[in-house]
Amino acid sequence: MRRSRGLAAALALALAGTGAVAGLGLVPEAAAVTPPVAFTADPLPTWQPNGVVWALAEAGGTVFAGGTFSAVRPPAGAGGTERQAVNFAALDAATGAPTSCELSFTVASGTATVRALTVSPDKKTLYAGGYFGAVNGTPLSGIAAIDVATCTVKPSFRPAFAATVRAIAVTADTVYAGGDFLTVGGQPRGRFAAVATADGALRPFRADADEPGRAVEVTPDGRNVLLGGDFFTLNGTDTHALAVVDAGSGALTKAYPGFIETNSVVKDIATDATGFYTANEGTGGGVFDGRIALDLAGFGQRWRDTCLGATQAVLPYREVLYSASHAHDCSGVGEFPDGRRHHMLAQPTTGTGKLGWSPDTDDGIGEGIGPRVMAVGAKAGVPYLWVGGEFTTVNGAAQQSLTRFSSTDDTGAPTVPLASAASFKPGEVQVRWRTSLDLDDSALTYRVYRNGSATPIGTVTADSLFFKRPQASWTDTTAQAGQTYTYRVTVADAAGNTSAQSAPATVTVPATAEAYPNRVRADGAQLYWRYDDVVLPYAADSSAAGNQAGVHQGVPALRQSPGAVGGASTAIGFDGTDAHVYGDRRQTVGATYSIETWFRTNTTRGGKLVGFGSQQAGGSSHYDKHVYMTDGGRLVFGVFTGATRTVTTAAAYNDDRWHHVVATQGPGGMALYVDGALKGTLDVTTHEDFAGYWRTGFDGLGGWPDRPDSEHWAGRLDETAIYPGVLSAAQVTDHFTLASAPADTVVTLTAAEDTYANAGAPAANYGTSGSLAVRGTPLYASYLRFDLPAAPAGKVLKSAALSVKTSTMAGAGTTDTVSVVPVAGAWSEGGTTYGNRPATGAPALGSLPGIPDGPAVHTAGLDTAALAGALGGPYGLALTATGTDALWLWSSEAAANEGTPQLRLTFGAP
């Protein structure tokens, strides 16, 4: 099939034809998409055929579409009525609407179709190929020449192709064609032929193939013709699916025996100034479905992209190769594993790595292929990428067979970040999020907001792709011990399209370092899933590097309590049916590693706890370096060395209690520990070497000893960590001991009563007003009461913090210092006025040194000793100030208070 080839020259001519500036250097770039991508992923309104589009070409601001259809209709939701369009439509490149050019391609019997469209180098003639016997009633056979200016058939061009023409390439004087035919004008020509542009006279060119031709392209220097198709021989020489022949004679210049798999074909060929590119489709197992780049000098391979998923079209444009396929497995080039189909991709013309451009379609009608053809059309200096095929949706919205993307006006915002926050020691909060998806931007800017402030406290730039969305993080080093903070994250692309804020991530900074997670981090965990996540499908990585997030598959139960290490940390629950967690980072595992996790179950069906597999979602084809449970509750640690090698515990651990398991492999062989004690070793130092993903809760176990009834884990997991080295026996025991030690207990209290007093209205009561106020002159004073619990057995109060939230009214903040003081006298929410307000005590328990305007949560650490003496009963606090600038806060009755006022108490070992 012929696409927009030699695009720099072609577009320059197209722009000149519209009166626009000729020269690509002045064509507007895509509005802030990540370079070198030149188009947005936002589809524009485009009229839709009612069948399949097989071919596209452009000239003078008009895009021509050919295929198998009978009408075109307006895009979904637009006005207008359906128009007849018999296998051909001409559309305005800038509006997507039909032009006045109407041609009907028909045949006396069978179904007519247009399979190839190509415009002459001077943009004056459109050549159409396919299976048809007439165009607008003019008898023609398989190929036609159309005057672009008048939209009329050129009667002097009437070669007779005896079967379907599937591809066309044109020079100034010659039309090259490929297809199913065996004769042209009664003369033998096996699947490829050449005729004169002026009158269709047959050229002496002979490139006879044994199977159909599907792609034809002329090299930029005009000396050779690139041929693609189903063939196995050309001019009697072995060369499967691809050949280079002399442009004059058709003699072989370069053959490719054994170069492309025998069950694969070439569907499309495109060139640029440096080389040519093939689109390949295979059938059955062991196929080649991807793309190949070859150099023009010598016609040798530059690179090969082995993604699976029937590539239909390739289009090089400004050093980027755009492709249409249904790629579902790019693991062969180190990218996404076998899974759902992706129908449009972009990569640099220099290599296989995918770029941040991934609009998508469905498979659609017909053969269920999706997009089949791509071309660039320009008007008024703006290039548009057009895509045709048999799809019925684009980016999830209804749109059939044709769509287009602009080089300007990027309007799509990235997806909302999934954020969480964790603090393992005083003075530090790790805010982390799964990077967002933007279909035409891979470099995105994230902004972190604390306590509702309108000004970001941190900014991070991170890259992501649709199949690679690593965790990004920012560390707040100004967080104070004992205080509670809420963080939200937004993301923007370079065009300024900004997502909504993430859901709030709330964390309390501990008064002392948390022993267990800090030891796991210090011992070098490169992946650490604590399972404290509050939203699906993001499992945060709490390792120091923080770049190996997990993704929830299915619907595991989040925040299961109690967790394995106590305190506020929680676990994750799996139902043994379909839920699991997979790592978002494809990697290989070295010769040394350690696997650590906590588990709790009473299952009698077994299942996979932790393992390394070749897939993300679903079952893997390769799986080892795993810990699984047998039906009887014993633990197995296994690796694959060509045979399964395992260490198995003698005891069962399905007693519905928390247990700790560590599996290691290194120069000393394999070791399996449970609850801090060594349970078995094996002198095996190797494992299967493949790229894959760490997974928990499920993966394959076929062929492994004592295979359980279920590969899905039914139970809870907590504190999963992966290390790049071998944990020593002492480290394993230390981890078990630290997790078993008493952990801090955090208690969060909301105000039982709150109100304020107003000197300007001495008799008024504000107990249900929704607001609190603080000012020195004229006086506002706010009163809060909390019902304090007794300290848990064996623990003491280690820290206390009061959180309040400013209201949305203008000037709600204050420049004055607000003091938190004890209340000495009796009071009630419903009865307190300025006239009977209670007395306050001293000294101050804490303070807020000025609060900026804007709705935000602000936290003050309180005197621990003072509150410790009041545990087990009600305790009153007052907010007071000495200045004249009023502070306005939400009360506990306000709908927008988000739980404030709030008192957080942390209890720990003495």
Short mmCIF file of N, CA, C and O in Angstrom, two decimals, residues 87-176:
data_model
loop_
_atom_site.label_atom_id
_atom_site.label_comp_id
_atom_site.label_asym_id
_atom_site.label_seq_id
_atom_site.Cartn_x
_atom_site.Cartn_y
_atom_site.Cartn_z
N ASN A 87 -16.99 3.35 -2.06
CA ASN A 87 -15.60 2.87 -1.92
C ASN A 87 -14.55 3.98 -2.02
O ASN A 87 -13.35 3.68 -2.08
N PHE A 88 -15.00 5.23 -1.99
CA PHE A 88 -14.05 6.34 -2.09
C PHE A 88 -14.66 7.58 -1.46
O PHE A 88 -15.86 7.85 -1.59
N ALA A 89 -13.80 8.35 -0.75
CA ALA A 89 -14.24 9.64 -0.20
C ALA A 89 -13.06 10.60 -0.23
O ALA A 89 -11.91 10.21 -0.04
N ALA A 90 -13.36 11.86 -0.48
CA ALA A 90 -12.37 12.93 -0.41
C ALA A 90 -12.78 13.86 0.73
O ALA A 90 -13.92 14.33 0.78
N LEU A 91 -11.87 14.14 1.65
CA LEU A 91 -12.20 14.89 2.85
C LEU A 91 -11.21 16.02 3.07
O LEU A 91 -10.02 15.92 2.73
N ASP A 92 -11.72 17.09 3.64
CA ASP A 92 -10.88 18.24 3.96
C ASP A 92 -9.92 17.86 5.08
O ASP A 92 -10.33 17.38 6.14
N ALA A 93 -8.63 18.06 4.87
CA ALA A 93 -7.63 17.64 5.85
C ALA A 93 -7.80 18.35 7.18
O ALA A 93 -7.49 17.79 8.24
N ALA A 94 -8.29 19.59 7.16
CA ALA A 94 -8.39 20.39 8.38
C ALA A 94 -9.71 20.22 9.11
O ALA A 94 -9.76 20.41 10.33
N THR A 95 -10.79 19.86 8.39
CA THR A 95 -12.10 19.76 9.04
C THR A 95 -12.61 18.33 9.15
O THR A 95 -13.50 18.05 9.96
N GLY A 96 -12.08 17.43 8.32
CA GLY A 96 -12.56 16.07 8.33
C GLY A 96 -13.87 15.87 7.61
O GLY A 96 -14.44 14.77 7.64
N ALA A 97 -14.38 16.91 6.93
CA ALA A 97 -15.66 16.83 6.23
C ALA A 97 -15.45 16.53 4.75
O ALA A 97 -14.41 16.87 4.18
N PRO A 98 -16.43 15.92 4.09
CA PRO A 98 -16.30 15.61 2.67
C PRO A 98 -16.17 16.87 1.82
O PRO A 98 -16.75 17.92 2.11
N THR A 99 -15.40 16.75 0.74
CA THR A 99 -15.30 17.82 -0.25
C THR A 99 -16.29 17.52 -1.38
O THR A 99 -17.07 16.56 -1.32
N SER A 100 -16.23 18.32 -2.41
CA SER A 100 -17.14 18.12 -3.55
C SER A 100 -16.69 16.99 -4.47
O SER A 100 -17.42 16.60 -5.39
N CYS A 101 -15.47 16.46 -4.25
CA CYS A 101 -14.96 15.39 -5.10
C CYS A 101 -15.64 14.07 -4.75
O CYS A 101 -15.51 13.58 -3.63
N GLU A 102 -16.40 13.50 -5.72
CA GLU A 102 -17.10 12.25 -5.50
C GLU A 102 -16.80 11.29 -6.64
O GLU A 102 -17.00 11.62 -7.80
N LEU A 103 -16.31 10.10 -6.30
CA LEU A 103 -16.01 9.07 -7.28
C LEU A 103 -16.61 7.76 -6.80
O LEU A 103 -16.57 7.46 -5.61
N SER A 104 -17.18 6.99 -7.72
CA SER A 104 -17.75 5.70 -7.39
C SER A 104 -16.94 4.60 -8.08
O SER A 104 -16.78 4.60 -9.30
N PHE A 105 -16.41 3.68 -7.30
CA PHE A 105 -15.64 2.54 -7.82
C PHE A 105 -16.54 1.32 -7.75
O PHE A 105 -16.95 0.89 -6.67
N THR A 106 -16.88 0.76 -8.90
CA THR A 106 -17.87 -0.31 -8.97
C THR A 106 -17.34 -1.48 -9.78
O THR A 106 -16.33 -1.38 -10.49
N VAL A 107 -18.05 -2.61 -9.68
CA VAL A 107 -17.70 -3.79 -10.44
C VAL A 107 -18.99 -4.51 -10.80
O VAL A 107 -19.98 -4.44 -10.06
N ALA A 108 -18.98 -5.19 -11.95
CA ALA A 108 -20.20 -5.83 -12.43
C ALA A 108 -20.63 -6.98 -11.54
O ALA A 108 -21.82 -7.21 -11.32
N SER A 109 -19.69 -7.74 -11.00
CA SER A 109 -20.02 -8.85 -10.11
C SER A 109 -19.02 -8.89 -8.96
O SER A 109 -17.87 -8.51 -9.12
N GLY A 110 -19.49 -9.34 -7.82
CA GLY A 110 -18.62 -9.34 -6.65
C GLY A 110 -18.68 -8.01 -5.93
O GLY A 110 -19.56 -7.17 -6.17
N THR A 111 -17.74 -7.80 -5.03
CA THR A 111 -17.69 -6.58 -4.23
C THR A 111 -16.50 -5.75 -4.64
O THR A 111 -15.35 -6.19 -4.51
N ALA A 112 -16.77 -4.56 -5.12
CA ALA A 112 -15.68 -3.66 -5.50
C ALA A 112 -14.97 -3.14 -4.26
O ALA A 112 -15.57 -3.01 -3.18
N THR A 113 -13.71 -2.84 -4.40
CA THR A 113 -12.93 -2.29 -3.29
C THR A 113 -11.76 -1.49 -3.83
O THR A 113 -11.24 -1.79 -4.91
N VAL A 114 -11.36 -0.47 -3.08
CA VAL A 114 -10.15 0.30 -3.38
C VAL A 114 -9.12 -0.07 -2.34
O VAL A 114 -9.35 0.09 -1.14
N ARG A 115 -7.96 -0.60 -2.78
CA ARG A 115 -6.94 -1.10 -1.87
C ARG A 115 -5.67 -0.26 -1.87
O ARG A 115 -4.81 -0.47 -1.01
N ALA A 116 -5.53 0.64 -2.81
CA ALA A 116 -4.30 1.45 -2.88
C ALA A 116 -4.62 2.82 -3.44
O ALA A 116 -5.41 2.96 -4.39
N LEU A 117 -4.05 3.86 -2.83
CA LEU A 117 -4.16 5.24 -3.32
C LEU A 117 -2.78 5.88 -3.21
O LEU A 117 -2.14 5.80 -2.16
N THR A 118 -2.36 6.51 -4.30
CA THR A 118 -1.07 7.19 -4.30
C THR A 118 -1.16 8.41 -5.20
O THR A 118 -1.78 8.35 -6.28
N VAL A 119 -0.55 9.49 -4.76
CA VAL A 119 -0.55 10.73 -5.53
C VAL A 119 0.80 10.87 -6.24
O VAL A 119 1.85 10.52 -5.69
N SER A 120 0.77 11.35 -7.47
CA SER A 120 1.99 11.55 -8.25
C SER A 120 2.91 12.57 -7.57
O SER A 120 2.45 13.37 -6.75
N PRO A 121 4.20 12.54 -7.87
CA PRO A 121 5.13 13.48 -7.22
C PRO A 121 4.72 14.94 -7.38
O PRO A 121 5.00 15.76 -6.50
N ASP A 122 4.07 15.31 -8.50
CA ASP A 122 3.66 16.70 -8.68
C ASP A 122 2.30 17.00 -8.06
O ASP A 122 1.77 18.10 -8.17
N LYS A 123 1.71 16.02 -7.39
CA LYS A 123 0.44 16.16 -6.68
C LYS A 123 -0.75 16.45 -7.60
O LYS A 123 -1.81 16.83 -7.14
N LYS A 124 -0.59 16.19 -8.89
CA LYS A 124 -1.67 16.50 -9.83
C LYS A 124 -2.55 15.29 -10.16
O LYS A 124 -3.69 15.47 -10.61
N THR A 125 -2.03 14.08 -9.93
CA THR A 125 -2.77 12.88 -10.31
C THR A 125 -2.84 11.93 -9.14
O THR A 125 -1.85 11.67 -8.46
N LEU A 126 -4.04 11.42 -8.92
CA LEU A 126 -4.27 10.40 -7.91
C LEU A 126 -4.42 9.06 -8.61
O LEU A 126 -5.25 8.91 -9.51
N TYR A 127 -3.62 8.07 -8.21
CA TYR A 127 -3.72 6.72 -8.76
C TYR A 127 -4.40 5.82 -7.73
O TYR A 127 -4.05 5.83 -6.55
N ALA A 128 -5.40 5.08 -8.20
CA ALA A 128 -6.17 4.20 -7.33
C ALA A 128 -6.09 2.78 -7.85
O ALA A 128 -6.22 2.54 -9.05
N GLY A 129 -5.89 1.84 -6.93
CA GLY A 129 -5.85 0.44 -7.29
C GLY A 129 -6.79 -0.36 -6.43
O GLY A 129 -7.13 0.05 -5.31
N GLY A 130 -7.23 -1.50 -6.93
CA GLY A 130 -8.12 -2.35 -6.15
C GLY A 130 -8.77 -3.39 -7.02
O GLY A 130 -8.17 -3.89 -7.98
N TYR A 131 -10.02 -3.72 -6.69
CA TYR A 131 -10.82 -4.62 -7.49
C TYR A 131 -12.06 -3.86 -7.93
O TYR A 131 -12.99 -3.65 -7.15
N PHE A 132 -12.05 -3.36 -9.15
CA PHE A 132 -13.18 -2.61 -9.69
C PHE A 132 -13.12 -2.65 -11.22
O PHE A 132 -12.06 -2.90 -11.81
N GLY A 133 -14.28 -2.42 -11.84
CA GLY A 133 -14.35 -2.43 -13.30
C GLY A 133 -14.72 -1.10 -13.89
O GLY A 133 -14.72 -0.95 -15.13
N ALA A 134 -15.07 -0.12 -13.04
CA ALA A 134 -15.44 1.20 -13.56
C ALA A 134 -15.28 2.23 -12.46
O ALA A 134 -15.43 1.92 -11.26
N VAL A 135 -15.02 3.48 -12.87
CA VAL A 135 -14.97 4.62 -11.96
C VAL A 135 -15.88 5.69 -12.54
O VAL A 135 -15.65 6.16 -13.67
N ASN A 136 -16.94 6.03 -11.79
CA ASN A 136 -17.96 6.95 -12.29
C ASN A 136 -18.46 6.54 -13.68
O ASN A 136 -18.69 7.38 -14.55
N GLY A 137 -18.57 5.22 -13.87
CA GLY A 137 -19.09 4.69 -15.13
C GLY A 137 -18.06 4.48 -16.20
O GLY A 137 -18.35 3.85 -17.22
N THR A 138 -16.85 5.01 -16.05
CA THR A 138 -15.81 4.81 -17.05
C THR A 138 -15.18 3.44 -16.87
O THR A 138 -14.66 3.15 -15.79
N PRO A 139 -15.22 2.60 -17.90
CA PRO A 139 -14.66 1.24 -17.75
C PRO A 139 -13.16 1.28 -17.47
O PRO A 139 -12.40 1.92 -18.19
N LEU A 140 -12.74 0.63 -16.41
CA LEU A 140 -11.34 0.50 -16.03
C LEU A 140 -11.17 -0.85 -15.36
O LEU A 140 -12.14 -1.42 -14.85
N SER A 141 -9.96 -1.33 -15.28
CA SER A 141 -9.75 -2.66 -14.71
C SER A 141 -8.63 -2.62 -13.68
O SER A 141 -7.45 -2.70 -14.02
N GLY A 142 -9.00 -2.48 -12.42
CA GLY A 142 -8.06 -2.63 -11.32
C GLY A 142 -7.21 -1.44 -11.00
O GLY A 142 -6.59 -1.39 -9.93
N ILE A 143 -7.13 -0.44 -11.89
CA ILE A 143 -6.30 0.73 -11.62
C ILE A 143 -6.87 1.91 -12.41
O ILE A 143 -7.42 1.74 -13.50
N ALA A 144 -6.75 3.10 -11.79
CA ALA A 144 -7.28 4.29 -12.44
C ALA A 144 -6.41 5.49 -12.11
O ALA A 144 -5.74 5.53 -11.06
N ALA A 145 -6.41 6.48 -13.00
CA ALA A 145 -5.73 7.75 -12.77
C ALA A 145 -6.78 8.84 -12.70
O ALA A 145 -7.64 8.94 -13.59
N ILE A 146 -6.73 9.65 -11.64
CA ILE A 146 -7.73 10.69 -11.40
C ILE A 146 -7.05 12.05 -11.41
O ILE A 146 -6.03 12.26 -10.73
N ASP A 147 -7.59 12.98 -12.17
CA ASP A 147 -7.09 14.35 -12.15
C ASP A 147 -7.51 15.00 -10.83
O ASP A 147 -8.71 15.11 -10.55
N VAL A 148 -6.54 15.40 -10.00
CA VAL A 148 -6.85 15.93 -8.68
C VAL A 148 -7.64 17.23 -8.76
O VAL A 148 -8.59 17.46 -8.00
N ALA A 149 -7.28 18.09 -9.68
CA ALA A 149 -7.91 19.41 -9.76
C ALA A 149 -9.38 19.32 -10.11
O ALA A 149 -10.21 20.06 -9.58
N THR A 150 -9.74 18.39 -11.02
CA THR A 150 -11.13 18.32 -11.50
C THR A 150 -11.90 17.13 -10.94
O THR A 150 -13.12 17.04 -11.14
N CYS A 151 -11.20 16.24 -10.26
CA CYS A 151 -11.82 15.02 -9.72
C CYS A 151 -12.49 14.23 -10.83
O CYS A 151 -13.64 13.78 -10.72
N THR A 152 -11.78 14.05 -11.93
CA THR A 152 -12.30 13.29 -13.06
C THR A 152 -11.29 12.22 -13.48
O THR A 152 -10.08 12.37 -13.29
N VAL A 153 -11.81 11.15 -14.07
CA VAL A 153 -10.97 10.07 -14.55
C VAL A 153 -10.19 10.52 -15.77
O VAL A 153 -10.72 11.20 -16.65
N LYS A 154 -8.90 10.14 -15.83
CA LYS A 154 -8.09 10.40 -17.02
C LYS A 154 -8.28 9.22 -17.98
O LYS A 154 -7.76 8.13 -17.75
N PRO A 155 -9.03 9.42 -19.07
CA PRO A 155 -9.38 8.29 -19.94
C PRO A 155 -8.19 7.71 -20.69
O PRO A 155 -8.23 6.57 -21.15
N SER A 156 -7.10 8.50 -20.80
CA SER A 156 -5.96 7.99 -21.55
C SER A 156 -5.19 6.93 -20.79
O SER A 156 -4.39 6.19 -21.38
N PHE A 157 -5.39 6.86 -19.46
CA PHE A 157 -4.66 5.89 -18.63
C PHE A 157 -5.57 4.69 -18.38
O PHE A 157 -6.48 4.74 -17.55
N ARG A 158 -5.34 3.60 -19.18
CA ARG A 158 -6.27 2.47 -19.07
C ARG A 158 -5.55 1.13 -19.20
O ARG A 158 -5.90 0.31 -20.05
N PRO A 159 -4.54 0.88 -18.34
CA PRO A 159 -3.98 -0.47 -18.34
C PRO A 159 -4.99 -1.44 -17.76
O PRO A 159 -5.82 -1.05 -16.92
N ALA A 160 -4.95 -2.68 -18.17
CA ALA A 160 -5.93 -3.66 -17.72
C ALA A 160 -5.24 -4.68 -16.81
O ALA A 160 -4.49 -5.53 -17.28
N PHE A 161 -5.49 -4.56 -15.50
CA PHE A 161 -4.97 -5.52 -14.53
C PHE A 161 -6.04 -6.59 -14.31
O PHE A 161 -7.21 -6.27 -14.03
N ALA A 162 -5.63 -7.86 -14.42
CA ALA A 162 -6.59 -8.95 -14.43
C ALA A 162 -7.07 -9.36 -13.05
O ALA A 162 -7.95 -10.23 -12.96
N ALA A 163 -6.53 -8.79 -12.00
CA ALA A 163 -6.97 -9.12 -10.63
C ALA A 163 -6.64 -7.93 -9.74
O ALA A 163 -6.16 -6.89 -10.20
N THR A 164 -6.91 -8.09 -8.46
CA THR A 164 -6.82 -6.97 -7.52
C THR A 164 -5.43 -6.36 -7.47
O THR A 164 -4.42 -7.07 -7.36
N VAL A 165 -5.40 -5.04 -7.52
CA VAL A 165 -4.17 -4.27 -7.29
C VAL A 165 -4.17 -3.83 -5.83
O VAL A 165 -5.10 -3.17 -5.36
N ARG A 166 -3.12 -4.18 -5.07
CA ARG A 166 -3.07 -3.92 -3.63
C ARG A 166 -2.07 -2.83 -3.24
O ARG A 166 -2.12 -2.33 -2.11
N ALA A 167 -1.16 -2.46 -4.14
CA ALA A 167 -0.15 -1.46 -3.79
C ALA A 167 0.28 -0.71 -5.04
O ALA A 167 0.34 -1.29 -6.13
N ILE A 168 0.56 0.59 -4.86
CA ILE A 168 0.98 1.42 -5.97
C ILE A 168 2.09 2.35 -5.49
O ILE A 168 2.03 2.90 -4.39
N ALA A 169 3.10 2.54 -6.34
CA ALA A 169 4.12 3.58 -6.14
C ALA A 169 4.30 4.29 -7.48
O ALA A 169 4.18 3.67 -8.54
N VAL A 170 4.57 5.59 -7.43
CA VAL A 170 4.60 6.40 -8.65
C VAL A 170 5.85 7.26 -8.69
O VAL A 170 6.22 7.89 -7.69
N THR A 171 6.50 7.31 -9.86
CA THR A 171 7.54 8.29 -10.14
C THR A 171 6.99 9.24 -11.20
O THR A 171 5.81 9.19 -11.54
N ALA A 172 7.83 10.08 -11.73
CA ALA A 172 7.37 11.05 -12.72
C ALA A 172 6.83 10.38 -13.97
O ALA A 172 5.91 10.90 -14.62
N ASP A 173 7.37 9.20 -14.32
CA ASP A 173 6.95 8.59 -15.58
C ASP A 173 6.45 7.15 -15.46
O ASP A 173 6.04 6.55 -16.45
N THR A 174 6.51 6.58 -14.25
CA THR A 174 6.17 5.16 -14.12
C THR A 174 5.28 4.92 -12.91
O THR A 174 5.49 5.49 -11.84
N VAL A 175 4.28 4.04 -13.11
CA VAL A 175 3.44 3.55 -12.01
C VAL A 175 3.81 2.09 -11.76
O VAL A 175 3.74 1.27 -12.68
N TYR A 176 4.25 1.80 -10.53
CA TYR A 176 4.55 0.44 -10.12
C TYR A 176 3.37 -0.09 -9.31
O TYR A 176 2.83 0.61 -8.46
#
